[in-house]
């Protein structure tokens, strides 16, 4: 790589991080307005990781703040899609931001880990493969990582909302 190419690559990385930070700021403004409308207290944190903007909403007491109702996985997924649309509308760019409300992402990670564990148990009992339910691309990525860490292989099949993961022995 030439010095010019390295400089351009560094500028692209900075631009990319700056774009993701802008996505996070737009998303935080949108979520803050939503929380104000719903009269729910929450602290918003922004981060950029693995090429995505992460927006976390938390409160010292999630059960009392009203965030508990918003932290249900289906609700978080719906709010994430609305937030992505708000960001896209404002920036003109497709957004892959991740929204976490009241620790919902950690809770979902634990659920996916248990799901993968049950699927691997079926393989250990003699099944040739184990199919998981359809899930988002982000969740499938988490599943692929969990499966690989346990020494198995996984592949995604299907289209759109029906896309799901199949696990097999390595």
PDB file of C-alpha atoms in Angstrom:
ATOM      1  CA  UNK A   1       0.000   0.000   0.000  1.00  0.00           C
ATOM      2  CA  UNK A   2       1.409   3.391  -0.934  1.00  0.00           C
ATOM      3  CA  UNK A   3       1.496   6.322   1.455  1.00  0.00           C
ATOM      4  CA  UNK A   4      -1.313   7.983  -0.509  1.00  0.00           C
ATOM      5  CA  UNK A   5      -3.477   4.838  -0.342  1.00  0.00           C
ATOM      6  CA  UNK A   6      -2.832   4.504   3.396  1.00  0.00           C
ATOM      7  CA  UNK A   7      -3.766   8.178   3.906  1.00  0.00           C
ATOM      8  CA  UNK A   8      -6.973   7.761   1.864  1.00  0.00           C
ATOM      9  CA  UNK A   9      -7.840   4.604   3.817  1.00  0.00           C
ATOM     10  CA  UNK A  10      -7.331   6.456   7.107  1.00  0.00           C
ATOM     11  CA  UNK A  11      -9.546   9.295   5.836  1.00  0.00           C
ATOM     12  CA  UNK A  12     -12.237   6.755   4.817  1.00  0.00           C
ATOM     13  CA  UNK A  13     -12.091   5.229   8.317  1.00  0.00           C
ATOM     14  CA  UNK A  14     -12.419   8.679   9.904  1.00  0.00           C
ATOM     15  CA  UNK A  15     -15.278   9.544   7.567  1.00  0.00           C
ATOM     16  CA  UNK A  16     -16.936   6.247   8.334  1.00  0.00           C
ATOM     17  CA  UNK A  17     -16.620   6.775  12.093  1.00  0.00           C
ATOM     18  CA  UNK A  18     -17.848  10.349  11.689  1.00  0.00           C
ATOM     19  CA  UNK A  19     -20.860   9.092   9.687  1.00  0.00           C
ATOM     20  CA  UNK A  20     -21.633   6.497  12.348  1.00  0.00           C
ATOM     21  CA  UNK A  21     -21.315   9.100  15.084  1.00  0.00           C
ATOM     22  CA  UNK A  22     -23.740  11.293  13.128  1.00  0.00           C
ATOM     23  CA  UNK A  23     -26.162   8.341  12.897  1.00  0.00           C
ATOM     24  CA  UNK A  24     -25.876   7.897  16.649  1.00  0.00           C
ATOM     25  CA  UNK A  25     -26.576  11.575  17.278  1.00  0.00           C
ATOM     26  CA  UNK A  26     -29.632  11.577  15.007  1.00  0.00           C
ATOM     27  CA  UNK A  27     -30.884   8.345  16.597  1.00  0.00           C
ATOM     28  CA  UNK A  28     -30.353   9.722  20.102  1.00  0.00           C
ATOM     29  CA  UNK A  29     -32.363  12.853  19.246  1.00  0.00           C
ATOM     30  CA  UNK A  30     -35.182  10.693  17.855  1.00  0.00           C
ATOM     31  CA  UNK A  31     -35.213   8.355  20.874  1.00  0.00           C
ATOM     32  CA  UNK A  32     -35.045  11.290  23.275  1.00  0.00           C
ATOM     33  CA  UNK A  33     -38.126  12.849  21.649  1.00  0.00           C
ATOM     34  CA  UNK A  34     -39.926   9.509  21.822  1.00  0.00           C
ATOM     35  CA  UNK A  35     -39.091   9.108  25.525  1.00  0.00           C
ATOM     36  CA  UNK A  36     -40.268  12.668  26.198  1.00  0.00           C
ATOM     37  CA  UNK A  37     -43.591  12.002  24.452  1.00  0.00           C
ATOM     38  CA  UNK A  38     -44.060   8.803  26.477  1.00  0.00           C
ATOM     39  CA  UNK A  39     -42.902  10.578  29.674  1.00  0.00           C
ATOM     40  CA  UNK A  40     -40.238   7.931  30.271  1.00  0.00           C
ATOM     41  CA  UNK A  41     -36.893   8.720  31.874  1.00  0.00           C
ATOM     42  CA  UNK A  42     -33.764   7.226  30.378  1.00  0.00           C
ATOM     43  CA  UNK A  43     -30.084   7.878  29.869  1.00  0.00           C
ATOM     44  CA  UNK A  44     -28.829   7.587  26.291  1.00  0.00           C
ATOM     45  CA  UNK A  45     -25.304   6.387  25.509  1.00  0.00           C
ATOM     46  CA  UNK A  46     -23.716   6.294  22.065  1.00  0.00           C
ATOM     47  CA  UNK A  47     -20.910   4.081  20.800  1.00  0.00           C
ATOM     48  CA  UNK A  48     -19.409   2.994  17.485  1.00  0.00           C
ATOM     49  CA  UNK A  49     -18.375  -0.675  17.272  1.00  0.00           C
ATOM     50  CA  UNK A  50     -17.715  -3.066  14.410  1.00  0.00           C
ATOM     51  CA  UNK A  51     -18.918  -0.607  11.789  1.00  0.00           C
ATOM     52  CA  UNK A  52     -22.232   0.150  13.499  1.00  0.00           C
ATOM     53  CA  UNK A  53     -23.637   2.887  15.660  1.00  0.00           C
ATOM     54  CA  UNK A  54     -24.895   1.561  19.011  1.00  0.00           C
ATOM     55  CA  UNK A  55     -27.508   3.493  20.940  1.00  0.00           C
ATOM     56  CA  UNK A  56     -28.256   2.342  24.476  1.00  0.00           C
ATOM     57  CA  UNK A  57     -31.083   3.604  26.645  1.00  0.00           C
ATOM     58  CA  UNK A  58     -30.910   2.755  30.303  1.00  0.00           C
ATOM     59  CA  UNK A  59     -32.016   3.948  33.687  1.00  0.00           C
ATOM     60  CA  UNK A  60     -30.761   3.219  37.197  1.00  0.00           C
ATOM     61  CA  UNK A  61     -34.136   1.625  37.933  1.00  0.00           C
ATOM     62  CA  UNK A  62     -35.460   0.123  34.684  1.00  0.00           C
ATOM     63  CA  UNK A  63     -38.630  -1.263  36.312  1.00  0.00           C
ATOM     64  CA  UNK A  64     -39.686   2.124  37.695  1.00  0.00           C
ATOM     65  CA  UNK A  65     -38.641   4.220  34.689  1.00  0.00           C
ATOM     66  CA  UNK A  66     -41.052   2.705  32.179  1.00  0.00           C
ATOM     67  CA  UNK A  67     -38.185   1.266  30.148  1.00  0.00           C
ATOM     68  CA  UNK A  68     -39.184  -2.266  31.123  1.00  0.00           C
ATOM     69  CA  UNK A  69     -42.174  -2.157  28.759  1.00  0.00           C
ATOM     70  CA  UNK A  70     -39.964  -0.857  25.958  1.00  0.00           C
ATOM     71  CA  UNK A  71     -37.258  -3.478  26.539  1.00  0.00           C
ATOM     72  CA  UNK A  72     -39.328  -6.405  25.201  1.00  0.00           C
ATOM     73  CA  UNK A  73     -37.414  -7.830  22.185  1.00  0.00           C
ATOM     74  CA  UNK A  74     -40.245  -7.232  19.708  1.00  0.00           C
ATOM     75  CA  UNK A  75     -40.676  -3.663  20.913  1.00  0.00           C
ATOM     76  CA  UNK A  76     -36.932  -2.988  20.704  1.00  0.00           C
ATOM     77  CA  UNK A  77     -36.867  -4.419  17.171  1.00  0.00           C
ATOM     78  CA  UNK A  78     -39.778  -2.189  16.115  1.00  0.00           C
ATOM     79  CA  UNK A  79     -38.229   0.898  17.724  1.00  0.00           C
ATOM     80  CA  UNK A  80     -34.899   0.072  16.108  1.00  0.00           C
ATOM     81  CA  UNK A  81     -36.529  -0.033  12.672  1.00  0.00           C
ATOM     82  CA  UNK A  82     -38.332   3.265  13.281  1.00  0.00           C
ATOM     83  CA  UNK A  83     -35.085   4.820  14.501  1.00  0.00           C
ATOM     84  CA  UNK A  84     -33.219   3.534  11.453  1.00  0.00           C
ATOM     85  CA  UNK A  85     -35.864   5.115   9.221  1.00  0.00           C
ATOM     86  CA  UNK A  86     -35.554   8.421  11.085  1.00  0.00           C
ATOM     87  CA  UNK A  87     -31.777   8.321  10.633  1.00  0.00           C
ATOM     88  CA  UNK A  88     -32.099   7.457   6.948  1.00  0.00           C
ATOM     89  CA  UNK A  89     -34.620  10.260   6.454  1.00  0.00           C
ATOM     90  CA  UNK A  90     -32.255  12.768   8.092  1.00  0.00           C
ATOM     91  CA  UNK A  91     -28.922  11.594   6.619  1.00  0.00           C
ATOM     92  CA  UNK A  92     -30.014  10.096   3.300  1.00  0.00           C
ATOM     93  CA  UNK A  93     -27.996   6.948   4.121  1.00  0.00           C
ATOM     94  CA  UNK A  94     -29.148   3.459   5.053  1.00  0.00           C
ATOM     95  CA  UNK A  95     -28.505   2.814   8.739  1.00  0.00           C
ATOM     96  CA  UNK A  96     -27.594  -0.433  10.468  1.00  0.00           C
ATOM     97  CA  UNK A  97     -27.611   1.034  13.953  1.00  0.00           C
ATOM     98  CA  UNK A  98     -28.252  -1.193  16.938  1.00  0.00           C
ATOM     99  CA  UNK A  99     -30.665  -0.087  19.651  1.00  0.00           C
ATOM    100  CA  UNK A 100     -30.506  -1.476  23.178  1.00  0.00           C
ATOM    101  CA  UNK A 101     -33.174  -0.575  25.695  1.00  0.00           C
ATOM    102  CA  UNK A 102     -32.805  -1.522  29.340  1.00  0.00           C
ATOM    103  CA  UNK A 103     -30.253  -4.251  28.627  1.00  0.00           C
ATOM    104  CA  UNK A 104     -32.454  -5.936  26.025  1.00  0.00           C
ATOM    105  CA  UNK A 105     -29.450  -6.886  23.852  1.00  0.00           C
ATOM    106  CA  UNK A 106     -27.727  -8.746  26.693  1.00  0.00           C
ATOM    107  CA  UNK A 107     -30.980 -10.495  27.524  1.00  0.00           C
ATOM    108  CA  UNK A 108     -31.446 -11.487  23.865  1.00  0.00           C
ATOM    109  CA  UNK A 109     -27.821 -12.694  23.696  1.00  0.00           C
ATOM    110  CA  UNK A 110     -28.557 -14.973  26.671  1.00  0.00           C
ATOM    111  CA  UNK A 111     -31.733 -16.259  24.957  1.00  0.00           C
ATOM    112  CA  UNK A 112     -29.817 -16.967  21.748  1.00  0.00           C
ATOM    113  CA  UNK A 113     -27.078 -18.748  23.702  1.00  0.00           C
ATOM    114  CA  UNK A 114     -29.699 -20.999  25.323  1.00  0.00           C
ATOM    115  CA  UNK A 115     -31.361 -21.595  21.921  1.00  0.00           C
ATOM    116  CA  UNK A 116     -28.028 -22.607  20.383  1.00  0.00           C
ATOM    117  CA  UNK A 117     -27.370 -24.857  23.387  1.00  0.00           C
ATOM    118  CA  UNK A 118     -30.685 -26.691  22.903  1.00  0.00           C
ATOM    119  CA  UNK A 119     -29.991 -27.053  19.162  1.00  0.00           C
ATOM    120  CA  UNK A 120     -26.557 -28.527  19.854  1.00  0.00           C
ATOM    121  CA  UNK A 121     -28.130 -30.909  22.378  1.00  0.00           C
ATOM    122  CA  UNK A 122     -30.363 -32.190  19.541  1.00  0.00           C
ATOM    123  CA  UNK A 123     -27.261 -32.724  17.384  1.00  0.00           C
ATOM    124  CA  UNK A 124     -25.554 -34.573  20.230  1.00  0.00           C
ATOM    125  CA  UNK A 125     -28.648 -36.802  20.476  1.00  0.00           C
ATOM    126  CA  UNK A 126     -28.208 -37.793  16.835  1.00  0.00           C
ATOM    127  CA  UNK A 127     -29.985 -35.201  14.723  1.00  0.00           C
ATOM    128  CA  UNK A 128     -28.198 -34.438  11.446  1.00  0.00           C
ATOM    129  CA  UNK A 129     -28.904 -30.717  11.711  1.00  0.00           C
ATOM    130  CA  UNK A 130     -30.879 -28.287  13.825  1.00  0.00           C
ATOM    131  CA  UNK A 131     -32.861 -25.368  12.394  1.00  0.00           C
ATOM    132  CA  UNK A 132     -33.460 -22.246  14.413  1.00  0.00           C
ATOM    133  CA  UNK A 133     -36.394 -19.878  13.962  1.00  0.00           C
ATOM    134  CA  UNK A 134     -36.178 -16.915  11.608  1.00  0.00           C
ATOM    135  CA  UNK A 135     -34.398 -13.904  13.050  1.00  0.00           C
ATOM    136  CA  UNK A 136     -32.779 -10.627  12.087  1.00  0.00           C
ATOM    137  CA  UNK A 137     -29.394 -10.473  10.370  1.00  0.00           C
ATOM    138  CA  UNK A 138     -27.835  -9.117  13.561  1.00  0.00           C
ATOM    139  CA  UNK A 139     -29.198 -12.012  15.610  1.00  0.00           C
ATOM    140  CA  UNK A 140     -28.081 -14.530  12.962  1.00  0.00           C
ATOM    141  CA  UNK A 141     -24.575 -13.034  13.179  1.00  0.00           C
ATOM    142  CA  UNK A 142     -24.619 -13.532  16.946  1.00  0.00           C
ATOM    143  CA  UNK A 143     -25.810 -17.120  16.457  1.00  0.00           C
ATOM    144  CA  UNK A 144     -23.071 -17.847  13.901  1.00  0.00           C
ATOM    145  CA  UNK A 145     -20.488 -16.584  16.414  1.00  0.00           C
ATOM    146  CA  UNK A 146     -21.958 -18.674  19.248  1.00  0.00           C
ATOM    147  CA  UNK A 147     -22.063 -21.789  17.074  1.00  0.00           C
ATOM    148  CA  UNK A 148     -18.478 -21.345  15.875  1.00  0.00           C
ATOM    149  CA  UNK A 149     -17.275 -20.840  19.440  1.00  0.00           C
ATOM    150  CA  UNK A 150     -18.742 -24.257  20.307  1.00  0.00           C
ATOM    151  CA  UNK A 151     -17.013 -25.953  17.374  1.00  0.00           C
ATOM    152  CA  UNK A 152     -20.039 -26.398  15.113  1.00  0.00           C
ATOM    153  CA  UNK A 153     -20.912 -24.825  11.763  1.00  0.00           C
ATOM    154  CA  UNK A 154     -23.944 -22.815  10.780  1.00  0.00           C
ATOM    155  CA  UNK A 155     -25.447 -21.436   7.625  1.00  0.00           C
ATOM    156  CA  UNK A 156     -28.335 -19.100   6.915  1.00  0.00           C
ATOM    157  CA  UNK A 157     -31.143 -20.155   4.586  1.00  0.00           C
ATOM    158  CA  UNK A 158     -34.297 -18.520   3.269  1.00  0.00           C
ATOM    159  CA  UNK A 159     -35.198 -15.014   2.230  1.00  0.00           C
ATOM    160  CA  UNK A 160     -36.419 -11.912   3.998  1.00  0.00           C
ATOM    161  CA  UNK A 161     -38.408 -12.486   7.149  1.00  0.00           C
ATOM    162  CA  UNK A 162     -38.070 -16.278   6.718  1.00  0.00           C
ATOM    163  CA  UNK A 163     -34.245 -16.273   6.803  1.00  0.00           C
ATOM    164  CA  UNK A 164     -33.079 -18.669   9.503  1.00  0.00           C
ATOM    165  CA  UNK A 165     -29.958 -20.489  10.684  1.00  0.00           C
ATOM    166  CA  UNK A 166     -29.190 -24.210  10.398  1.00  0.00           C
ATOM    167  CA  UNK A 167     -26.538 -25.762  12.651  1.00  0.00           C
ATOM    168  CA  UNK A 168     -24.499 -28.880  11.820  1.00  0.00           C
ATOM    169  CA  UNK A 169     -21.448 -30.673  13.122  1.00  0.00           C
ATOM    170  CA  UNK A 170     -18.125 -29.363  11.855  1.00  0.00           C
TER     171      UNK A 170
END
